[in-house]
PDB file of C-alpha atoms in Angstrom:
ATOM      1  CA  UNK A   1     -37.994  34.340 -10.869  1.00  0.00           C
ATOM      2  CA  UNK A   2     -35.883  32.491  -8.225  1.00  0.00           C
ATOM      3  CA  UNK A   3     -34.837  33.941  -4.872  1.00  0.00           C
ATOM      4  CA  UNK A   4     -31.391  33.697  -3.534  1.00  0.00           C
ATOM      5  CA  UNK A   5     -30.570  32.943   0.050  1.00  0.00           C
ATOM      6  CA  UNK A   6     -31.269  36.506   1.170  1.00  0.00           C
ATOM      7  CA  UNK A   7     -34.661  36.502  -0.356  1.00  0.00           C
ATOM      8  CA  UNK A   8     -33.809  38.736  -3.284  1.00  0.00           C
ATOM      9  CA  UNK A   9     -34.601  38.068  -6.881  1.00  0.00           C
ATOM     10  CA  UNK A  10     -31.601  36.317  -8.622  1.00  0.00           C
ATOM     11  CA  UNK A  11     -31.050  35.592 -12.380  1.00  0.00           C
ATOM     12  CA  UNK A  12     -28.412  33.488 -13.912  1.00  0.00           C
ATOM     13  CA  UNK A  13     -26.992  34.245 -17.219  1.00  0.00           C
ATOM     14  CA  UNK A  14     -25.077  32.044 -19.611  1.00  0.00           C
ATOM     15  CA  UNK A  15     -22.124  34.402 -19.535  1.00  0.00           C
ATOM     16  CA  UNK A  16     -21.995  33.720 -15.661  1.00  0.00           C
ATOM     17  CA  UNK A  17     -21.116  30.026 -15.770  1.00  0.00           C
ATOM     18  CA  UNK A  18     -17.615  29.356 -14.993  1.00  0.00           C
ATOM     19  CA  UNK A  19     -16.126  26.158 -16.620  1.00  0.00           C
ATOM     20  CA  UNK A  20     -14.088  24.120 -14.254  1.00  0.00           C
ATOM     21  CA  UNK A  21     -11.570  21.388 -14.832  1.00  0.00           C
ATOM     22  CA  UNK A  22     -12.305  18.206 -13.165  1.00  0.00           C
ATOM     23  CA  UNK A  23      -9.545  17.162 -11.039  1.00  0.00           C
ATOM     24  CA  UNK A  24      -9.541  13.447 -10.193  1.00  0.00           C
ATOM     25  CA  UNK A  25      -7.530  12.787  -7.045  1.00  0.00           C
ATOM     26  CA  UNK A  26      -5.532   9.732  -6.988  1.00  0.00           C
ATOM     27  CA  UNK A  27      -6.034   8.706 -10.504  1.00  0.00           C
ATOM     28  CA  UNK A  28      -2.785   9.466 -12.028  1.00  0.00           C
ATOM     29  CA  UNK A  29      -1.155   9.730  -8.473  1.00  0.00           C
ATOM     30  CA  UNK A  30      -1.744   6.028  -7.884  1.00  0.00           C
ATOM     31  CA  UNK A  31      -0.877   4.618 -11.096  1.00  0.00           C
ATOM     32  CA  UNK A  32       2.711   3.274 -10.526  1.00  0.00           C
ATOM     33  CA  UNK A  33       1.542   1.802  -7.279  1.00  0.00           C
ATOM     34  CA  UNK A  34      -1.539   0.463  -8.707  1.00  0.00           C
ATOM     35  CA  UNK A  35       0.233  -1.231 -11.520  1.00  0.00           C
ATOM     36  CA  UNK A  36       2.825  -2.867  -9.202  1.00  0.00           C
ATOM     37  CA  UNK A  37       0.137  -4.233  -7.108  1.00  0.00           C
ATOM     38  CA  UNK A  38      -1.779  -5.671 -10.090  1.00  0.00           C
ATOM     39  CA  UNK A  39       1.660  -7.158 -11.271  1.00  0.00           C
ATOM     40  CA  UNK A  40       2.238  -8.679  -7.952  1.00  0.00           C
ATOM     41  CA  UNK A  41      -1.302 -10.028  -7.605  1.00  0.00           C
ATOM     42  CA  UNK A  42      -0.992 -11.595 -10.967  1.00  0.00           C
ATOM     43  CA  UNK A  43       2.465 -13.214 -10.055  1.00  0.00           C
ATOM     44  CA  UNK A  44       1.487 -14.758  -6.778  1.00  0.00           C
ATOM     45  CA  UNK A  45      -1.804 -16.761  -6.078  1.00  0.00           C
ATOM     46  CA  UNK A  46      -4.826 -15.271  -4.102  1.00  0.00           C
ATOM     47  CA  UNK A  47      -4.949 -16.891  -0.651  1.00  0.00           C
ATOM     48  CA  UNK A  48      -8.171 -18.944  -0.720  1.00  0.00           C
ATOM     49  CA  UNK A  49      -8.876 -17.976   3.089  1.00  0.00           C
ATOM     50  CA  UNK A  50      -8.355 -14.306   2.555  1.00  0.00           C
ATOM     51  CA  UNK A  51      -9.082 -12.726  -1.052  1.00  0.00           C
ATOM     52  CA  UNK A  52      -7.081  -9.462   0.055  1.00  0.00           C
ATOM     53  CA  UNK A  53      -3.869 -11.501   0.483  1.00  0.00           C
ATOM     54  CA  UNK A  54      -1.659 -13.337  -1.747  1.00  0.00           C
ATOM     55  CA  UNK A  55       1.110 -16.045  -1.054  1.00  0.00           C
ATOM     56  CA  UNK A  56       4.289 -17.280  -2.166  1.00  0.00           C
ATOM     57  CA  UNK A  57       5.421 -21.012  -1.693  1.00  0.00           C
ATOM     58  CA  UNK A  58       9.018 -21.001  -0.527  1.00  0.00           C
ATOM     59  CA  UNK A  59      10.154 -24.725  -0.256  1.00  0.00           C
ATOM     60  CA  UNK A  60       7.828 -26.327   2.347  1.00  0.00           C
ATOM     61  CA  UNK A  61       6.745 -22.946   3.749  1.00  0.00           C
ATOM     62  CA  UNK A  62       4.096 -20.281   2.711  1.00  0.00           C
ATOM     63  CA  UNK A  63       4.382 -16.770   3.033  1.00  0.00           C
ATOM     64  CA  UNK A  64       1.128 -14.731   3.116  1.00  0.00           C
ATOM     65  CA  UNK A  65       1.138 -11.115   2.558  1.00  0.00           C
ATOM     66  CA  UNK A  66      -1.205  -8.241   1.803  1.00  0.00           C
ATOM     67  CA  UNK A  67      -0.427  -4.969  -0.127  1.00  0.00           C
ATOM     68  CA  UNK A  68      -2.386  -1.644  -0.201  1.00  0.00           C
ATOM     69  CA  UNK A  69      -2.001   1.154  -2.598  1.00  0.00           C
ATOM     70  CA  UNK A  70      -0.980   4.248  -0.719  1.00  0.00           C
ATOM     71  CA  UNK A  71       0.084   6.963  -2.953  1.00  0.00           C
ATOM     72  CA  UNK A  72       1.983   7.700  -6.155  1.00  0.00           C
ATOM     73  CA  UNK A  73       4.754   5.060  -5.766  1.00  0.00           C
ATOM     74  CA  UNK A  74       4.235   3.914  -2.359  1.00  0.00           C
ATOM     75  CA  UNK A  75       2.723   0.743  -1.484  1.00  0.00           C
ATOM     76  CA  UNK A  76       1.931  -0.533   2.079  1.00  0.00           C
ATOM     77  CA  UNK A  77       2.929  -4.134   3.176  1.00  0.00           C
ATOM     78  CA  UNK A  78       0.086  -4.424   5.525  1.00  0.00           C
ATOM     79  CA  UNK A  79       1.381  -7.778   6.817  1.00  0.00           C
ATOM     80  CA  UNK A  80       3.512 -10.857   6.010  1.00  0.00           C
ATOM     81  CA  UNK A  81       3.668 -14.087   7.638  1.00  0.00           C
ATOM     82  CA  UNK A  82       5.588 -17.255   6.984  1.00  0.00           C
ATOM     83  CA  UNK A  83       4.360 -20.608   8.050  1.00  0.00           C
ATOM     84  CA  UNK A  84       6.356 -22.291   9.602  1.00  0.00           C
ATOM     85  CA  UNK A  85       8.153 -19.254  10.909  1.00  0.00           C
ATOM     86  CA  UNK A  86      11.993 -18.921  11.448  1.00  0.00           C
ATOM     87  CA  UNK A  87      12.783 -20.979   8.453  1.00  0.00           C
ATOM     88  CA  UNK A  88      14.122 -17.970   6.400  1.00  0.00           C
ATOM     89  CA  UNK A  89      10.937 -18.218   4.160  1.00  0.00           C
ATOM     90  CA  UNK A  90       9.742 -14.757   5.348  1.00  0.00           C
ATOM     91  CA  UNK A  91      13.288 -13.112   4.517  1.00  0.00           C
ATOM     92  CA  UNK A  92      13.320 -14.714   0.943  1.00  0.00           C
ATOM     93  CA  UNK A  93       9.739 -13.495   0.322  1.00  0.00           C
ATOM     94  CA  UNK A  94      10.586  -9.937   1.538  1.00  0.00           C
ATOM     95  CA  UNK A  95      13.592  -9.935  -0.429  1.00  0.00           C
ATOM     96  CA  UNK A  96      11.636 -10.985  -3.475  1.00  0.00           C
ATOM     97  CA  UNK A  97       8.987  -8.190  -3.131  1.00  0.00           C
ATOM     98  CA  UNK A  98      11.709  -5.689  -2.633  1.00  0.00           C
ATOM     99  CA  UNK A  99      13.549  -6.937  -5.890  1.00  0.00           C
ATOM    100  CA  UNK A 100      10.228  -6.540  -7.772  1.00  0.00           C
ATOM    101  CA  UNK A 101       9.560  -3.067  -6.089  1.00  0.00           C
ATOM    102  CA  UNK A 102      12.929  -1.847  -6.981  1.00  0.00           C
ATOM    103  CA  UNK A 103      12.337  -2.905 -10.823  1.00  0.00           C
ATOM    104  CA  UNK A 104       9.350  -0.413 -10.845  1.00  0.00           C
ATOM    105  CA  UNK A 105      10.619   2.340  -8.352  1.00  0.00           C
ATOM    106  CA  UNK A 106       8.096   1.399  -5.639  1.00  0.00           C
ATOM    107  CA  UNK A 107       8.598   2.313  -1.967  1.00  0.00           C
ATOM    108  CA  UNK A 108       7.333  -0.216   0.605  1.00  0.00           C
ATOM    109  CA  UNK A 109       5.951   0.963   3.817  1.00  0.00           C
ATOM    110  CA  UNK A 110       4.941  -0.945   6.937  1.00  0.00           C
ATOM    111  CA  UNK A 111       3.893  -0.730  10.453  1.00  0.00           C
ATOM    112  CA  UNK A 112       5.514  -3.467  12.532  1.00  0.00           C
ATOM    113  CA  UNK A 113       3.163  -4.773  15.202  1.00  0.00           C
ATOM    114  CA  UNK A 114       3.811  -7.714  17.410  1.00  0.00           C
ATOM    115  CA  UNK A 115       1.893 -10.958  17.964  1.00  0.00           C
ATOM    116  CA  UNK A 116       2.108 -13.969  20.239  1.00  0.00           C
ATOM    117  CA  UNK A 117       5.177 -15.356  18.171  1.00  0.00           C
ATOM    118  CA  UNK A 118       7.021 -12.240  17.440  1.00  0.00           C
ATOM    119  CA  UNK A 119       7.388  -8.949  19.649  1.00  0.00           C
ATOM    120  CA  UNK A 120       7.231  -5.544  17.875  1.00  0.00           C
ATOM    121  CA  UNK A 121      10.951  -5.112  18.879  1.00  0.00           C
ATOM    122  CA  UNK A 122      11.983  -8.345  17.147  1.00  0.00           C
ATOM    123  CA  UNK A 123       9.980  -7.491  13.932  1.00  0.00           C
ATOM    124  CA  UNK A 124      11.589  -3.910  14.016  1.00  0.00           C
ATOM    125  CA  UNK A 125      15.241  -5.679  14.093  1.00  0.00           C
ATOM    126  CA  UNK A 126      14.077  -7.927  11.412  1.00  0.00           C
ATOM    127  CA  UNK A 127      12.761  -5.109   8.939  1.00  0.00           C
ATOM    128  CA  UNK A 128      15.963  -2.972   9.669  1.00  0.00           C
ATOM    129  CA  UNK A 129      18.063  -5.890   8.646  1.00  0.00           C
ATOM    130  CA  UNK A 130      16.159  -5.831   5.316  1.00  0.00           C
ATOM    131  CA  UNK A 131      16.722  -2.102   4.926  1.00  0.00           C
ATOM    132  CA  UNK A 132      13.556  -0.767   6.326  1.00  0.00           C
ATOM    133  CA  UNK A 133      14.005   2.827   8.057  1.00  0.00           C
ATOM    134  CA  UNK A 134      12.057   4.616  10.748  1.00  0.00           C
ATOM    135  CA  UNK A 135       9.818   7.143   9.144  1.00  0.00           C
ATOM    136  CA  UNK A 136       7.712   8.424  11.926  1.00  0.00           C
ATOM    137  CA  UNK A 137       6.018   7.116  14.879  1.00  0.00           C
ATOM    138  CA  UNK A 138       5.350   3.294  14.245  1.00  0.00           C
ATOM    139  CA  UNK A 139       6.221   3.331  10.411  1.00  0.00           C
ATOM    140  CA  UNK A 140       8.871   2.049   8.438  1.00  0.00           C
ATOM    141  CA  UNK A 141       9.878   2.442   4.768  1.00  0.00           C
ATOM    142  CA  UNK A 142      12.101   0.745   2.312  1.00  0.00           C
ATOM    143  CA  UNK A 143      13.174   2.802  -0.629  1.00  0.00           C
ATOM    144  CA  UNK A 144      14.878   1.453  -3.750  1.00  0.00           C
TER     145      UNK A 144
END
């Protein structure tokens, strides 16, 4: 006979088993976002220098971006960068992602962060111009 944690004899009977339903967190809840990200990664080539990123060719410019599944119908645009900058290619690519997100009811979220070429304030203005709104500290969201 086995001992329980108090050192007393313990028995387990078949009638004492509790059947529990397995809850898979994130499986159904991420299905819309997962399908959308798969759709986008199939539409746009993988960046050969960064397998987590994809890119769009817009005229002579290349726009690279990375997406991450967040929850339910929410996808994070981790970063987007046009090369060369300030040609309008970034705006065109962002609008294309928004059109595709709208088709599938996907919310896009991002955290603007500045770098040597663009300040955080400039990026916030850029994203607001494209319909993104502040959600909380350092986050912005676009809803179809």
